[in-house]
Each structure stands twice: as C-alpha cells, then as structure tokens.
PDB file of C-alpha atoms in Angstrom:
ATOM      1  CA  MET A   1      -0.003  -0.005   0.004  1.00  0.00           C
ATOM      2  CA  GLU A   2       1.127   3.532  -0.698  1.00  0.00           C
ATOM      3  CA  ARG A   3       0.982   6.417   1.708  1.00  0.00           C
ATOM      4  CA  ARG A   4      -1.295   8.338  -0.666  1.00  0.00           C
ATOM      5  CA  GLU A   5      -3.833   5.533  -0.688  1.00  0.00           C
ATOM      6  CA  LEU A   6      -3.961   5.380   3.113  1.00  0.00           C
ATOM      7  CA  GLU A   7      -4.150   9.149   3.358  1.00  0.00           C
ATOM      8  CA  TYR A   8      -7.090   9.204   0.941  1.00  0.00           C
ATOM      9  CA  PHE A   9      -8.765   6.298   2.749  1.00  0.00           C
ATOM     10  CA  LEU A  10      -8.575   8.024   6.137  1.00  0.00           C
ATOM     11  CA  ALA A  11      -9.827  11.338   4.689  1.00  0.00           C
ATOM     12  CA  ILE A  12     -12.906   9.621   3.258  1.00  0.00           C
ATOM     13  CA  ALA A  13     -13.493   7.619   6.442  1.00  0.00           C
ATOM     14  CA  GLU A  14     -13.356  10.780   8.576  1.00  0.00           C
ATOM     15  CA  SER A  15     -15.433  13.010   6.259  1.00  0.00           C
ATOM     16  CA  GLY A  16     -18.013  10.371   5.257  1.00  0.00           C
ATOM     17  CA  SER A  17     -17.912  11.088   1.508  1.00  0.00           C
ATOM     18  CA  PHE A  18     -15.631  11.157  -1.505  1.00  0.00           C
ATOM     19  CA  THR A  19     -16.700  14.716  -2.324  1.00  0.00           C
ATOM     20  CA  ALA A  20     -15.843  16.158   1.105  1.00  0.00           C
ATOM     21  CA  ALA A  21     -12.541  14.277   1.206  1.00  0.00           C
ATOM     22  CA  ALA A  22     -11.575  15.541  -2.275  1.00  0.00           C
ATOM     23  CA  GLN A  23     -12.259  19.119  -1.191  1.00  0.00           C
ATOM     24  CA  ALA A  24     -10.277  18.702   2.030  1.00  0.00           C
ATOM     25  CA  LEU A  25      -7.313  17.167   0.206  1.00  0.00           C
ATOM     26  CA  HIS A  26      -7.520  19.556  -2.772  1.00  0.00           C
ATOM     27  CA  VAL A  27      -7.534  16.706  -5.286  1.00  0.00           C
ATOM     28  CA  ALA A  28      -9.883  15.789  -8.097  1.00  0.00           C
ATOM     29  CA  GLN A  29     -12.582  13.311  -7.086  1.00  0.00           C
ATOM     30  CA  PRO A  30     -11.741  10.877  -9.969  1.00  0.00           C
ATOM     31  CA  SER A  31      -8.151  10.672  -8.651  1.00  0.00           C
ATOM     32  CA  LEU A  32      -9.516   9.877  -5.179  1.00  0.00           C
ATOM     33  CA  SER A  33     -11.839   7.184  -6.531  1.00  0.00           C
ATOM     34  CA  HIS A  34      -9.040   5.643  -8.585  1.00  0.00           C
ATOM     35  CA  ALA A  35      -6.706   5.479  -5.551  1.00  0.00           C
ATOM     36  CA  ILE A  36      -9.387   3.792  -3.407  1.00  0.00           C
ATOM     37  CA  GLY A  37     -10.160   1.365  -6.198  1.00  0.00           C
ATOM     38  CA  THR A  38      -6.459   0.457  -6.389  1.00  0.00           C
ATOM     39  CA  LEU A  39      -6.348   0.024  -2.604  1.00  0.00           C
ATOM     40  CA  GLU A  40      -9.412  -2.250  -2.641  1.00  0.00           C
ATOM     41  CA  ASN A  41      -7.846  -4.353  -5.423  1.00  0.00           C
ATOM     42  CA  LYS A  42      -4.726  -4.796  -3.330  1.00  0.00           C
ATOM     43  CA  LEU A  43      -6.741  -5.777  -0.278  1.00  0.00           C
ATOM     44  CA  GLY A  44      -9.083  -8.037  -2.206  1.00  0.00           C
ATOM     45  CA  GLY A  45     -12.272  -6.458  -0.863  1.00  0.00           C
ATOM     46  CA  LYS A  46     -14.280  -3.254  -0.467  1.00  0.00           C
ATOM     47  CA  VAL A  47     -13.423  -0.791   2.293  1.00  0.00           C
ATOM     48  CA  PHE A  48     -16.473   1.424   1.746  1.00  0.00           C
ATOM     49  CA  HIS A  49     -20.149   0.873   1.147  1.00  0.00           C
ATOM     50  CA  ARG A  50     -21.165   3.397  -1.533  1.00  0.00           C
ATOM     51  CA  LEU A  51     -24.409   4.984  -0.342  1.00  0.00           C
ATOM     52  CA  PRO A  52     -26.763   7.435  -2.136  1.00  0.00           C
ATOM     53  CA  HIS A  53     -25.410  10.191   0.099  1.00  0.00           C
ATOM     54  CA  GLY A  54     -21.833   9.464   1.170  1.00  0.00           C
ATOM     55  CA  VAL A  55     -20.136   6.263   2.234  1.00  0.00           C
ATOM     56  CA  ALA A  56     -19.936   3.913   5.218  1.00  0.00           C
ATOM     57  CA  LEU A  57     -17.027   1.705   6.252  1.00  0.00           C
ATOM     58  CA  THR A  58     -17.302  -1.993   5.542  1.00  0.00           C
ATOM     59  CA  THR A  59     -16.031  -4.486   8.114  1.00  0.00           C
ATOM     60  CA  ALA A  60     -12.738  -4.580   6.267  1.00  0.00           C
ATOM     61  CA  GLY A  61     -12.614  -0.772   6.254  1.00  0.00           C
ATOM     62  CA  GLU A  62     -13.213  -0.608  10.002  1.00  0.00           C
ATOM     63  CA  ALA A  63     -10.346  -3.050  10.499  1.00  0.00           C
ATOM     64  CA  LEU A  64      -8.070  -0.838   8.399  1.00  0.00           C
ATOM     65  CA  VAL A  65      -8.667   2.468  10.205  1.00  0.00           C
ATOM     66  CA  GLU A  66      -6.407   2.001  13.231  1.00  0.00           C
ATOM     67  CA  PRO A  67      -3.465   0.385  11.344  1.00  0.00           C
ATOM     68  CA  ALA A  68      -3.724   3.105   8.693  1.00  0.00           C
ATOM     69  CA  ARG A  69      -3.579   5.837  11.312  1.00  0.00           C
ATOM     70  CA  GLN A  70      -0.553   4.216  12.892  1.00  0.00           C
ATOM     71  CA  VAL A  71       1.224   3.846   9.561  1.00  0.00           C
ATOM     72  CA  MET A  72       0.629   7.551   8.834  1.00  0.00           C
ATOM     73  CA  ARG A  73       1.837   8.426  12.309  1.00  0.00           C
ATOM     74  CA  ASP A  74       4.997   6.304  11.876  1.00  0.00           C
ATOM     75  CA  LEU A  75       5.727   7.900   8.510  1.00  0.00           C
ATOM     76  CA  SER A  76       5.349  11.320  10.062  1.00  0.00           C
ATOM     77  CA  THR A  77       7.648  10.314  12.908  1.00  0.00           C
ATOM     78  CA  ALA A  78      10.251   9.065  10.421  1.00  0.00           C
ATOM     79  CA  THR A  79      10.108  12.351   8.539  1.00  0.00           C
ATOM     80  CA  ASP A  80      10.366  14.357  11.704  1.00  0.00           C
ATOM     81  CA  SER A  81      13.277  12.233  12.919  1.00  0.00           C
ATOM     82  CA  VAL A  82      15.289  13.336   9.900  1.00  0.00           C
ATOM     83  CA  ARG A  83      14.495  16.962  10.721  1.00  0.00           C
ATOM     84  CA  ARG A  84      15.660  16.343  14.262  1.00  0.00           C
ATOM     85  CA  VAL A  85      19.193  15.746  12.998  1.00  0.00           C
ATOM     86  CA  LEU A  86      19.119  19.361  11.806  1.00  0.00           C
ATOM     87  CA  GLY A  87      17.375  20.568  14.937  1.00  0.00           C
ATOM     88  CA  LEU A  88      13.681  20.671  15.841  1.00  0.00           C
ATOM     89  CA  SER A  89      12.916  23.395  13.282  1.00  0.00           C
ATOM     90  CA  ALA A  90       9.627  21.878  12.086  1.00  0.00           C
ATOM     91  CA  GLY A  91       7.217  19.068  12.864  1.00  0.00           C
ATOM     92  CA  ARG A  92       3.805  18.675  14.431  1.00  0.00           C
ATOM     93  CA  LEU A  93       2.542  18.040  17.950  1.00  0.00           C
ATOM     94  CA  ASP A  94      -0.906  16.488  18.324  1.00  0.00           C
ATOM     95  CA  ILE A  95      -2.408  16.425  21.828  1.00  0.00           C
ATOM     96  CA  VAL A  96      -5.915  15.504  22.980  1.00  0.00           C
ATOM     97  CA  ALA A  97      -6.809  16.927  26.414  1.00  0.00           C
ATOM     98  CA  GLN A  98      -9.802  17.338  28.700  1.00  0.00           C
ATOM     99  CA  THR A  99     -10.907  20.942  28.797  1.00  0.00           C
ATOM    100  CA  THR A 100      -9.868  21.853  32.344  1.00  0.00           C
ATOM    101  CA  LEU A 101      -6.437  20.311  31.826  1.00  0.00           C
ATOM    102  CA  ALA A 102      -6.088  22.106  28.504  1.00  0.00           C
ATOM    103  CA  VAL A 103      -6.437  25.384  30.402  1.00  0.00           C
ATOM    104  CA  ASP A 104      -4.169  24.304  33.272  1.00  0.00           C
ATOM    105  CA  PRO A 105      -1.483  22.989  32.979  1.00  0.00           C
ATOM    106  CA  LEU A 106      -1.373  22.354  29.189  1.00  0.00           C
ATOM    107  CA  ALA A 107      -1.557  25.978  28.046  1.00  0.00           C
ATOM    108  CA  GLU A 108       1.444  26.973  30.168  1.00  0.00           C
ATOM    109  CA  LEU A 109       3.400  23.857  29.152  1.00  0.00           C
ATOM    110  CA  LEU A 110       2.787  24.532  25.470  1.00  0.00           C
ATOM    111  CA  GLY A 111       3.888  28.137  25.924  1.00  0.00           C
ATOM    112  CA  ALA A 112       7.198  26.984  27.372  1.00  0.00           C
ATOM    113  CA  PHE A 113       7.604  24.386  24.607  1.00  0.00           C
ATOM    114  CA  LEU A 114       6.929  26.854  21.796  1.00  0.00           C
ATOM    115  CA  ARG A 115       9.368  29.381  23.206  1.00  0.00           C
ATOM    116  CA  SER A 116      12.072  26.785  22.556  1.00  0.00           C
ATOM    117  CA  HIS A 117      10.547  25.305  19.371  1.00  0.00           C
ATOM    118  CA  PRO A 118       8.535  28.101  17.687  1.00  0.00           C
ATOM    119  CA  LYS A 119       8.284  26.409  14.294  1.00  0.00           C
ATOM    120  CA  VAL A 120       6.471  23.306  15.539  1.00  0.00           C
ATOM    121  CA  ALA A 121       2.760  23.280  14.630  1.00  0.00           C
ATOM    122  CA  VAL A 122       0.560  22.314  17.593  1.00  0.00           C
ATOM    123  CA  ARG A 123      -2.970  20.916  17.437  1.00  0.00           C
ATOM    124  CA  VAL A 124      -4.970  20.413  20.660  1.00  0.00           C
ATOM    125  CA  SER A 125      -8.158  18.344  20.393  1.00  0.00           C
ATOM    126  CA  ASP A 126     -11.022  18.468  22.913  1.00  0.00           C
ATOM    127  CA  PRO A 127     -12.802  15.157  23.592  1.00  0.00           C
ATOM    128  CA  GLU A 128     -16.311  14.896  24.947  1.00  0.00           C
ATOM    129  CA  LEU A 129     -15.375  12.400  27.678  1.00  0.00           C
ATOM    130  CA  GLY A 130     -12.223  11.389  29.497  1.00  0.00           C
ATOM    131  CA  SER A 131     -12.361   7.906  27.969  1.00  0.00           C
ATOM    132  CA  ASP A 132     -12.211   9.526  24.500  1.00  0.00           C
ATOM    133  CA  VAL A 133      -8.743  10.843  25.357  1.00  0.00           C
ATOM    134  CA  THR A 134      -7.272   7.368  25.804  1.00  0.00           C
ATOM    135  CA  GLY A 135      -9.135   6.121  22.759  1.00  0.00           C
ATOM    136  CA  SER A 136      -7.713   8.863  20.546  1.00  0.00           C
ATOM    137  CA  VAL A 137      -4.194   7.987  21.660  1.00  0.00           C
ATOM    138  CA  ARG A 138      -4.673   4.222  21.283  1.00  0.00           C
ATOM    139  CA  THR A 139      -5.967   4.524  17.728  1.00  0.00           C
ATOM    140  CA  GLY A 140      -3.141   6.862  16.741  1.00  0.00           C
ATOM    141  CA  GLU A 141      -5.471   9.782  16.059  1.00  0.00           C
ATOM    142  CA  CYS A 142      -3.412  11.858  18.515  1.00  0.00           C
ATOM    143  CA  GLU A 143       0.105  11.140  19.713  1.00  0.00           C
ATOM    144  CA  LEU A 144      -0.213  12.471  23.281  1.00  0.00           C
ATOM    145  CA  GLY A 145      -3.161  12.609  25.663  1.00  0.00           C
ATOM    146  CA  MET A 146      -3.845  14.496  28.890  1.00  0.00           C
ATOM    147  CA  ALA A 147      -6.629  13.493  31.222  1.00  0.00           C
ATOM    148  CA  ASP A 148      -7.652  13.530  34.855  1.00  0.00           C
ATOM    149  CA  SER A 149      -5.800  10.831  36.754  1.00  0.00           C
ATOM    150  CA  THR A 150      -9.061   9.179  37.737  1.00  0.00           C
ATOM    151  CA  VAL A 151      -9.608   8.175  34.130  1.00  0.00           C
ATOM    152  CA  ASP A 152      -9.184   4.400  33.981  1.00  0.00           C
ATOM    153  CA  ALA A 153      -7.209   2.261  31.534  1.00  0.00           C
ATOM    154  CA  VAL A 154      -3.995   4.234  31.113  1.00  0.00           C
ATOM    155  CA  GLY A 155      -1.982   1.442  32.723  1.00  0.00           C
ATOM    156  CA  ASP A 156      -0.830   0.015  29.366  1.00  0.00           C
ATOM    157  CA  LEU A 157       0.273   3.429  28.151  1.00  0.00           C
ATOM    158  CA  GLU A 158       3.509   5.239  28.954  1.00  0.00           C
ATOM    159  CA  ASN A 159       2.575   8.070  31.330  1.00  0.00           C
ATOM    160  CA  ILE A 160       3.659  10.843  33.636  1.00  0.00           C
ATOM    161  CA  VAL A 161       1.588  11.944  36.614  1.00  0.00           C
ATOM    162  CA  LEU A 162       1.440  15.732  36.595  1.00  0.00           C
ATOM    163  CA  GLU A 163       1.689  18.160  39.470  1.00  0.00           C
ATOM    164  CA  GLY A 164      -1.433  18.319  41.610  1.00  0.00           C
ATOM    165  CA  ARG A 165      -3.992  21.105  41.131  1.00  0.00           C
ATOM    166  CA  GLU A 166      -5.918  22.493  44.115  1.00  0.00           C
ATOM    167  CA  ILE A 167      -9.683  22.605  43.621  1.00  0.00           C
ATOM    168  CA  PHE A 168     -11.799  25.578  44.748  1.00  0.00           C
ATOM    169  CA  ALA A 169     -15.542  26.085  45.290  1.00  0.00           C
ATOM    170  CA  VAL A 170     -17.001  28.685  42.927  1.00  0.00           C
ATOM    171  CA  LEU A 171     -20.344  30.156  44.024  1.00  0.00           C
ATOM    172  CA  PRO A 172     -22.674  32.948  42.882  1.00  0.00           C
ATOM    173  CA  ALA A 173     -21.702  36.436  44.094  1.00  0.00           C
ATOM    174  CA  GLY A 174     -23.151  36.981  47.601  1.00  0.00           C
ATOM    175  CA  ALA A 175     -23.669  33.263  48.201  1.00  0.00           C
ATOM    176  CA  ALA A 176     -21.007  33.312  50.916  1.00  0.00           C
ATOM    177  CA  PRO A 177     -20.598  35.947  53.640  1.00  0.00           C
ATOM    178  CA  ALA A 178     -17.718  38.366  53.020  1.00  0.00           C
ATOM    179  CA  GLU A 179     -15.923  37.181  56.159  1.00  0.00           C
ATOM    180  CA  ARG A 180     -16.049  33.546  55.002  1.00  0.00           C
ATOM    181  CA  THR A 181     -12.542  32.391  54.005  1.00  0.00           C
ATOM    182  CA  ARG A 182     -13.048  28.698  53.374  1.00  0.00           C
ATOM    183  CA  LEU A 183     -15.722  26.068  52.777  1.00  0.00           C
ATOM    184  CA  GLY A 184     -15.818  22.749  54.567  1.00  0.00           C
ATOM    185  CA  VAL A 185     -16.028  19.768  52.243  1.00  0.00           C
ATOM    186  CA  ALA A 186     -18.913  18.415  54.329  1.00  0.00           C
ATOM    187  CA  GLU A 187     -20.949  21.525  53.388  1.00  0.00           C
ATOM    188  CA  LEU A 188     -20.817  20.696  49.685  1.00  0.00           C
ATOM    189  CA  ALA A 189     -23.723  18.255  49.954  1.00  0.00           C
ATOM    190  CA  GLU A 190     -26.026  21.220  50.701  1.00  0.00           C
ATOM    191  CA  LEU A 191     -25.282  23.009  47.445  1.00  0.00           C
ATOM    192  CA  ASP A 192     -26.928  22.855  44.010  1.00  0.00           C
ATOM    193  CA  TRP A 193     -24.432  22.247  41.233  1.00  0.00           C
ATOM    194  CA  VAL A 194     -23.676  23.468  37.742  1.00  0.00           C
ATOM    195  CA  THR A 195     -21.605  20.851  35.948  1.00  0.00           C
ATOM    196  CA  THR A 196     -20.676  19.174  32.707  1.00  0.00           C
ATOM    197  CA  PRO A 197     -21.910  15.646  31.778  1.00  0.00           C
ATOM    198  CA  GLU A 198     -20.819  12.415  33.425  1.00  0.00           C
ATOM    199  CA  GLY A 199     -17.363  11.327  32.338  1.00  0.00           C
ATOM    200  CA  THR A 200     -15.988  14.865  32.068  1.00  0.00           C
ATOM    201  CA  ALA A 201     -13.283  16.178  34.381  1.00  0.00           C
ATOM    202  CA  THR A 202     -15.485  18.798  36.112  1.00  0.00           C
ATOM    203  CA  ARG A 203     -18.250  16.288  36.752  1.00  0.00           C
ATOM    204  CA  GLU A 204     -15.799  13.708  38.096  1.00  0.00           C
ATOM    205  CA  VAL A 205     -14.365  16.241  40.562  1.00  0.00           C
ATOM    206  CA  ILE A 206     -17.826  17.189  41.851  1.00  0.00           C
ATOM    207  CA  ASP A 207     -19.087  13.595  42.031  1.00  0.00           C
ATOM    208  CA  HIS A 208     -15.970  12.338  43.762  1.00  0.00           C
ATOM    209  CA  THR A 209     -15.731  15.186  46.279  1.00  0.00           C
ATOM    210  CA  VAL A 210     -19.414  15.262  47.262  1.00  0.00           C
ATOM    211  CA  SER A 211     -19.842  11.476  47.315  1.00  0.00           C
ATOM    212  CA  ALA A 212     -16.870  11.236  49.665  1.00  0.00           C
ATOM    213  CA  GLN A 213     -19.201  12.804  52.217  1.00  0.00           C
ATOM    214  CA  GLY A 214     -21.788  10.079  51.688  1.00  0.00           C
ATOM    215  CA  ALA A 215     -24.098  12.202  49.516  1.00  0.00           C
ATOM    216  CA  SER A 216     -24.950  12.576  45.845  1.00  0.00           C
ATOM    217  CA  PRO A 217     -24.587  16.052  44.285  1.00  0.00           C
ATOM    218  CA  ARG A 218     -27.832  17.844  43.455  1.00  0.00           C
ATOM    219  CA  VAL A 219     -27.277  18.854  39.827  1.00  0.00           C
ATOM    220  CA  ALA A 220     -29.224  22.008  38.985  1.00  0.00           C
ATOM    221  CA  VAL A 221     -27.821  22.441  35.481  1.00  0.00           C
ATOM    222  CA  GLU A 222     -25.861  20.002  33.336  1.00  0.00           C
ATOM    223  CA  THR A 223     -24.265  21.511  30.217  1.00  0.00           C
ATOM    224  CA  ALA A 224     -21.936  20.083  27.612  1.00  0.00           C
ATOM    225  CA  HIS A 225     -20.410  23.537  27.192  1.00  0.00           C
ATOM    226  CA  GLN A 226     -17.551  24.032  29.696  1.00  0.00           C
ATOM    227  CA  ALA A 227     -17.487  27.758  28.843  1.00  0.00           C
ATOM    228  CA  MET A 228     -21.119  28.015  30.057  1.00  0.00           C
ATOM    229  CA  VAL A 229     -20.413  26.773  33.580  1.00  0.00           C
ATOM    230  CA  VAL A 230     -19.125  30.009  35.136  1.00  0.00           C
ATOM    231  CA  PRO A 231     -21.784  32.240  33.491  1.00  0.00           C
ATOM    232  CA  LEU A 232     -24.436  29.931  34.947  1.00  0.00           C
ATOM    233  CA  VAL A 233     -22.845  30.164  38.399  1.00  0.00           C
ATOM    234  CA  LEU A 234     -22.737  34.005  38.070  1.00  0.00           C
ATOM    235  CA  ALA A 235     -26.425  33.921  37.099  1.00  0.00           C
ATOM    236  CA  GLY A 236     -27.202  32.144  40.380  1.00  0.00           C
ATOM    237  CA  ALA A 237     -27.944  28.669  38.979  1.00  0.00           C
ATOM    238  CA  GLY A 238     -25.678  26.913  41.440  1.00  0.00           C
ATOM    239  CA  ALA A 239     -22.059  26.271  42.426  1.00  0.00           C
ATOM    240  CA  THR A 240     -19.222  24.393  40.813  1.00  0.00           C
ATOM    241  CA  LEU A 241     -15.701  23.146  41.561  1.00  0.00           C
ATOM    242  CA  LEU A 242     -12.766  24.327  39.471  1.00  0.00           C
ATOM    243  CA  PRO A 243      -8.949  24.245  39.598  1.00  0.00           C
ATOM    244  CA  ARG A 244      -7.096  27.397  40.690  1.00  0.00           C
ATOM    245  CA  SER A 245      -6.622  29.067  37.302  1.00  0.00           C
ATOM    246  CA  LEU A 246     -10.251  28.691  36.242  1.00  0.00           C
ATOM    247  CA  ALA A 247     -11.469  29.665  39.722  1.00  0.00           C
ATOM    248  CA  ARG A 248      -9.295  32.782  39.609  1.00  0.00           C
ATOM    249  CA  ASP A 249     -10.838  33.821  36.282  1.00  0.00           C
ATOM    250  CA  ALA A 250     -14.307  33.240  37.755  1.00  0.00           C
ATOM    251  CA  ALA A 251     -13.436  35.457  40.734  1.00  0.00           C
ATOM    252  CA  GLU A 252     -12.373  38.254  38.399  1.00  0.00           C
ATOM    253  CA  ARG A 253     -15.844  38.030  36.808  1.00  0.00           C
ATOM    254  CA  GLY A 254     -17.544  38.422  40.181  1.00  0.00           C
ATOM    255  CA  ALA A 255     -17.964  34.890  41.496  1.00  0.00           C
ATOM    256  CA  ALA A 256     -17.335  34.019  45.139  1.00  0.00           C
ATOM    257  CA  VAL A 257     -14.353  31.650  45.303  1.00  0.00           C
ATOM    258  CA  LEU A 258     -13.458  29.730  48.460  1.00  0.00           C
ATOM    259  CA  PRO A 259     -10.749  27.155  49.162  1.00  0.00           C
ATOM    260  CA  LEU A 260     -11.918  23.808  50.484  1.00  0.00           C
ATOM    261  CA  ARG A 261     -10.957  22.407  53.851  1.00  0.00           C
ATOM    262  CA  PRO A 262      -9.600  19.829  53.890  1.00  0.00           C
ATOM    263  CA  ARG A 263      -7.891  20.684  50.599  1.00  0.00           C
ATOM    264  CA  VAL A 264      -8.910  18.763  47.487  1.00  0.00           C
ATOM    265  CA  ILE A 265      -6.018  18.008  45.115  1.00  0.00           C
ATOM    266  CA  ARG A 266      -6.466  16.508  41.671  1.00  0.00           C
ATOM    267  CA  ARG A 267      -3.699  15.205  39.386  1.00  0.00           C
ATOM    268  CA  GLY A 268      -3.628  14.916  35.637  1.00  0.00           C
ATOM    269  CA  VAL A 269      -1.772  12.351  33.522  1.00  0.00           C
ATOM    270  CA  LEU A 270       0.154  12.851  30.287  1.00  0.00           C
ATOM    271  CA  PHE A 271       0.292   9.586  28.324  1.00  0.00           C
ATOM    272  CA  TRP A 272       1.248   8.088  24.983  1.00  0.00           C
ATOM    273  CA  ARG A 273       1.517   4.708  23.202  1.00  0.00           C
ATOM    274  CA  ARG A 274       4.575   2.546  23.787  1.00  0.00           C
ATOM    275  CA  GLY A 275       7.176   2.915  21.081  1.00  0.00           C
ATOM    276  CA  PRO A 276       9.093   5.792  19.506  1.00  0.00           C
ATOM    277  CA  LEU A 277       7.649   9.282  19.643  1.00  0.00           C
ATOM    278  CA  SER A 278       7.978  11.979  17.009  1.00  0.00           C
ATOM    279  CA  PRO A 279      10.748  14.457  17.823  1.00  0.00           C
ATOM    280  CA  ALA A 280       8.194  17.143  18.749  1.00  0.00           C
ATOM    281  CA  ALA A 281       6.290  14.813  21.083  1.00  0.00           C
ATOM    282  CA  GLY A 282       9.545  13.495  22.544  1.00  0.00           C
ATOM    283  CA  GLU A 283      10.744  17.029  23.324  1.00  0.00           C
ATOM    284  CA  PHE A 284       7.378  17.913  24.882  1.00  0.00           C
ATOM    285  CA  VAL A 285       7.483  14.825  27.110  1.00  0.00           C
ATOM    286  CA  ARG A 286      11.008  15.689  28.194  1.00  0.00           C
ATOM    287  CA  LEU A 287       9.876  19.223  29.055  1.00  0.00           C
ATOM    288  CA  VAL A 288       6.985  17.888  31.163  1.00  0.00           C
ATOM    289  CA  MET A 289       9.236  15.402  32.923  1.00  0.00           C
ATOM    290  CA  SER A 290      11.801  18.077  33.751  1.00  0.00           C
ATOM    291  CA  GLN A 291       9.138  20.342  35.206  1.00  0.00           C
ATOM    292  CA  ALA A 292       7.591  17.439  37.113  1.00  0.00           C
ATOM    293  CA  SER A 293      10.944  16.538  38.640  1.00  0.00           C
ATOM    294  CA  ARG A 294      11.364  20.124  39.876  1.00  0.00           C
ATOM    295  CA  GLY A 295       7.864  20.247  41.377  1.00  0.00           C
ATOM    296  CA  SER A 296       5.844  18.002  43.597  1.00  0.00           C
ATOM    297  CA  ALA A 297       4.683  15.702  40.853  1.00  0.00           C
ATOM    298  CA  ASP A 298       5.311  11.978  40.893  1.00  0.00           C
ATOM    299  CA  PRO A 299       6.778  11.055  37.497  1.00  0.00           C
ATOM    300  CA  ARG A 300       6.363   7.416  36.603  1.00  0.00           C
ATOM    301  CA  ARG A 301       6.322   5.277  33.513  1.00  0.00           C
ATOM    302  CA  GLY A 302       3.353   2.937  32.946  1.00  0.00           C
TER     303      GLY A 302
END
C-alpha cells in the first residue's frame, strides 16, 4: 500500500464522503476514486459501502482504520526524525486533552515548549469524555493525551503523573458571607451544582468530592459547554468546583471563590503509546518530565 492511498482512505472515512474528502485534500474526485479502487484491489475487498449520500465503512474498512492511522503516524515520525538531526525546526505536535487540563497545565506547558521550538505546529483536540482521550491515543489519532488521573485504563500506556492542582468552590456572588474564607467539604452536599456531563473532568471532581461525604450532588444544570459553567454560576444557577486558574478567572468576573478544607487536590496524567515518539512529542514529554521533577509531581512510567 502507498501512503497516498492510506491518506485518501482516512480522509474519506473521517469525512463520510468522496466529495468532502476531495475538497479537504484539494484533489480531483476521480483521482480519489481511482486510488481507493487500487487500494481495494490490493486488499481483495471493499473498504467502503457506496451509499446514495456518502459512504460507510465496511467491516474490512473498519479493521483498516487503526493500522492506517498508525502507519501515517509512523511515517510522520520518520520524517520528523530526519528533521531532528538538523534541529527541531519543524514538525507537528498532536495532543488530545480534557478541557480543564487544557487550560491548566497544558496551556502553560505549550507556551514553554513553543518558546524553545517556535516552528512546531501544535494541534490540541477536545474530547467529549475522558475515555475519549485514551481512545484517541490508542488509535493513533493523537500522539499524546492528557486526562484527569481518575480516568481508567492508562496502565498500558507510557505516562507521567502531573503536578497536583488544588480545587476551589465557585459560588454565585453573595452566596457566601464576606468574612467567609473557606468552605468545609462536608458543606458541599447542601449546594446545588452546575456541571458538565458524566465522564468529564469537572463532573468527576464534583461527584468524587461530594460522594466522599456520603451524599450525591444535586445537579441544577448540566451543560456540555464548559465555557457556560461560570456564566451559569454567576447567574445564580448553582455552584461548581474548578482548579485554581479557572477559579481565579471566575473570581475576576464576580464569583465568590473559596478554598476547600480539607484541601482537594487532583492530578492529571500525560500519556502516549509505547514505542518511538515523534521528535516534537519526545521534546514535549522531556519538558513535562523536567518540570515534574522540579515540582511536587510523581513522574512514573506505565
């Protein structure tokens, strides 16, 4: 199989049609159809069901997706490895991260990385659920993943546990007396909550912290939009729990922010598939490990 055939196959699989893939790849549709026909002849079977409106993967096509992604990733790594001999002056870094971790600590880590490697192109993907982070890394869709450490099934992946993030209660303005300086964890069961859906980092923090007190959180509003959480809190819909950086931003917008006692600390995990990394990903991992060794993180390899 040729790289071009696999690239075309993945583009069609992801877009759902030959027309959309041809537009995305900037190639003529007949060229795309010819390449897929050649690929199917080599495999001895169809990889797509041709439908009136678009295509669907056949069983053989579904089996090809993950190996094709890995082949494309390996080819990219090989190309980048040559560039590394001349210095990390190009390349691409693909990371999938849960939203709260993308804000803190990923944004700051990427800033430090790009100051040293400004010509590397970075793409950060946002999954709907924590389990989607590990799935994207396992299938080769993204090279690195960052998720809350409570997300299961990272044990077979290489990983680094990141520095802990303190969690704060974020309440509507005026919900706490001005003289109040902290909020007991036991008091959380009395609050109404604004949160994201089950499986997301914010929801896991709320569920875990409140359930530790033997109660279930009363969810007033559940939204799939992380950016909507703080505005809902400010509008008086309920409270939420956020890491320091997000809580600080909420405070600047008028929310009441209180530390929890006892403190609640959450840790994220950076992880990747076993095997060689692209030069850009390898440099990023080394950066994270060096910062972890200087802080209070617990670096470990899975």
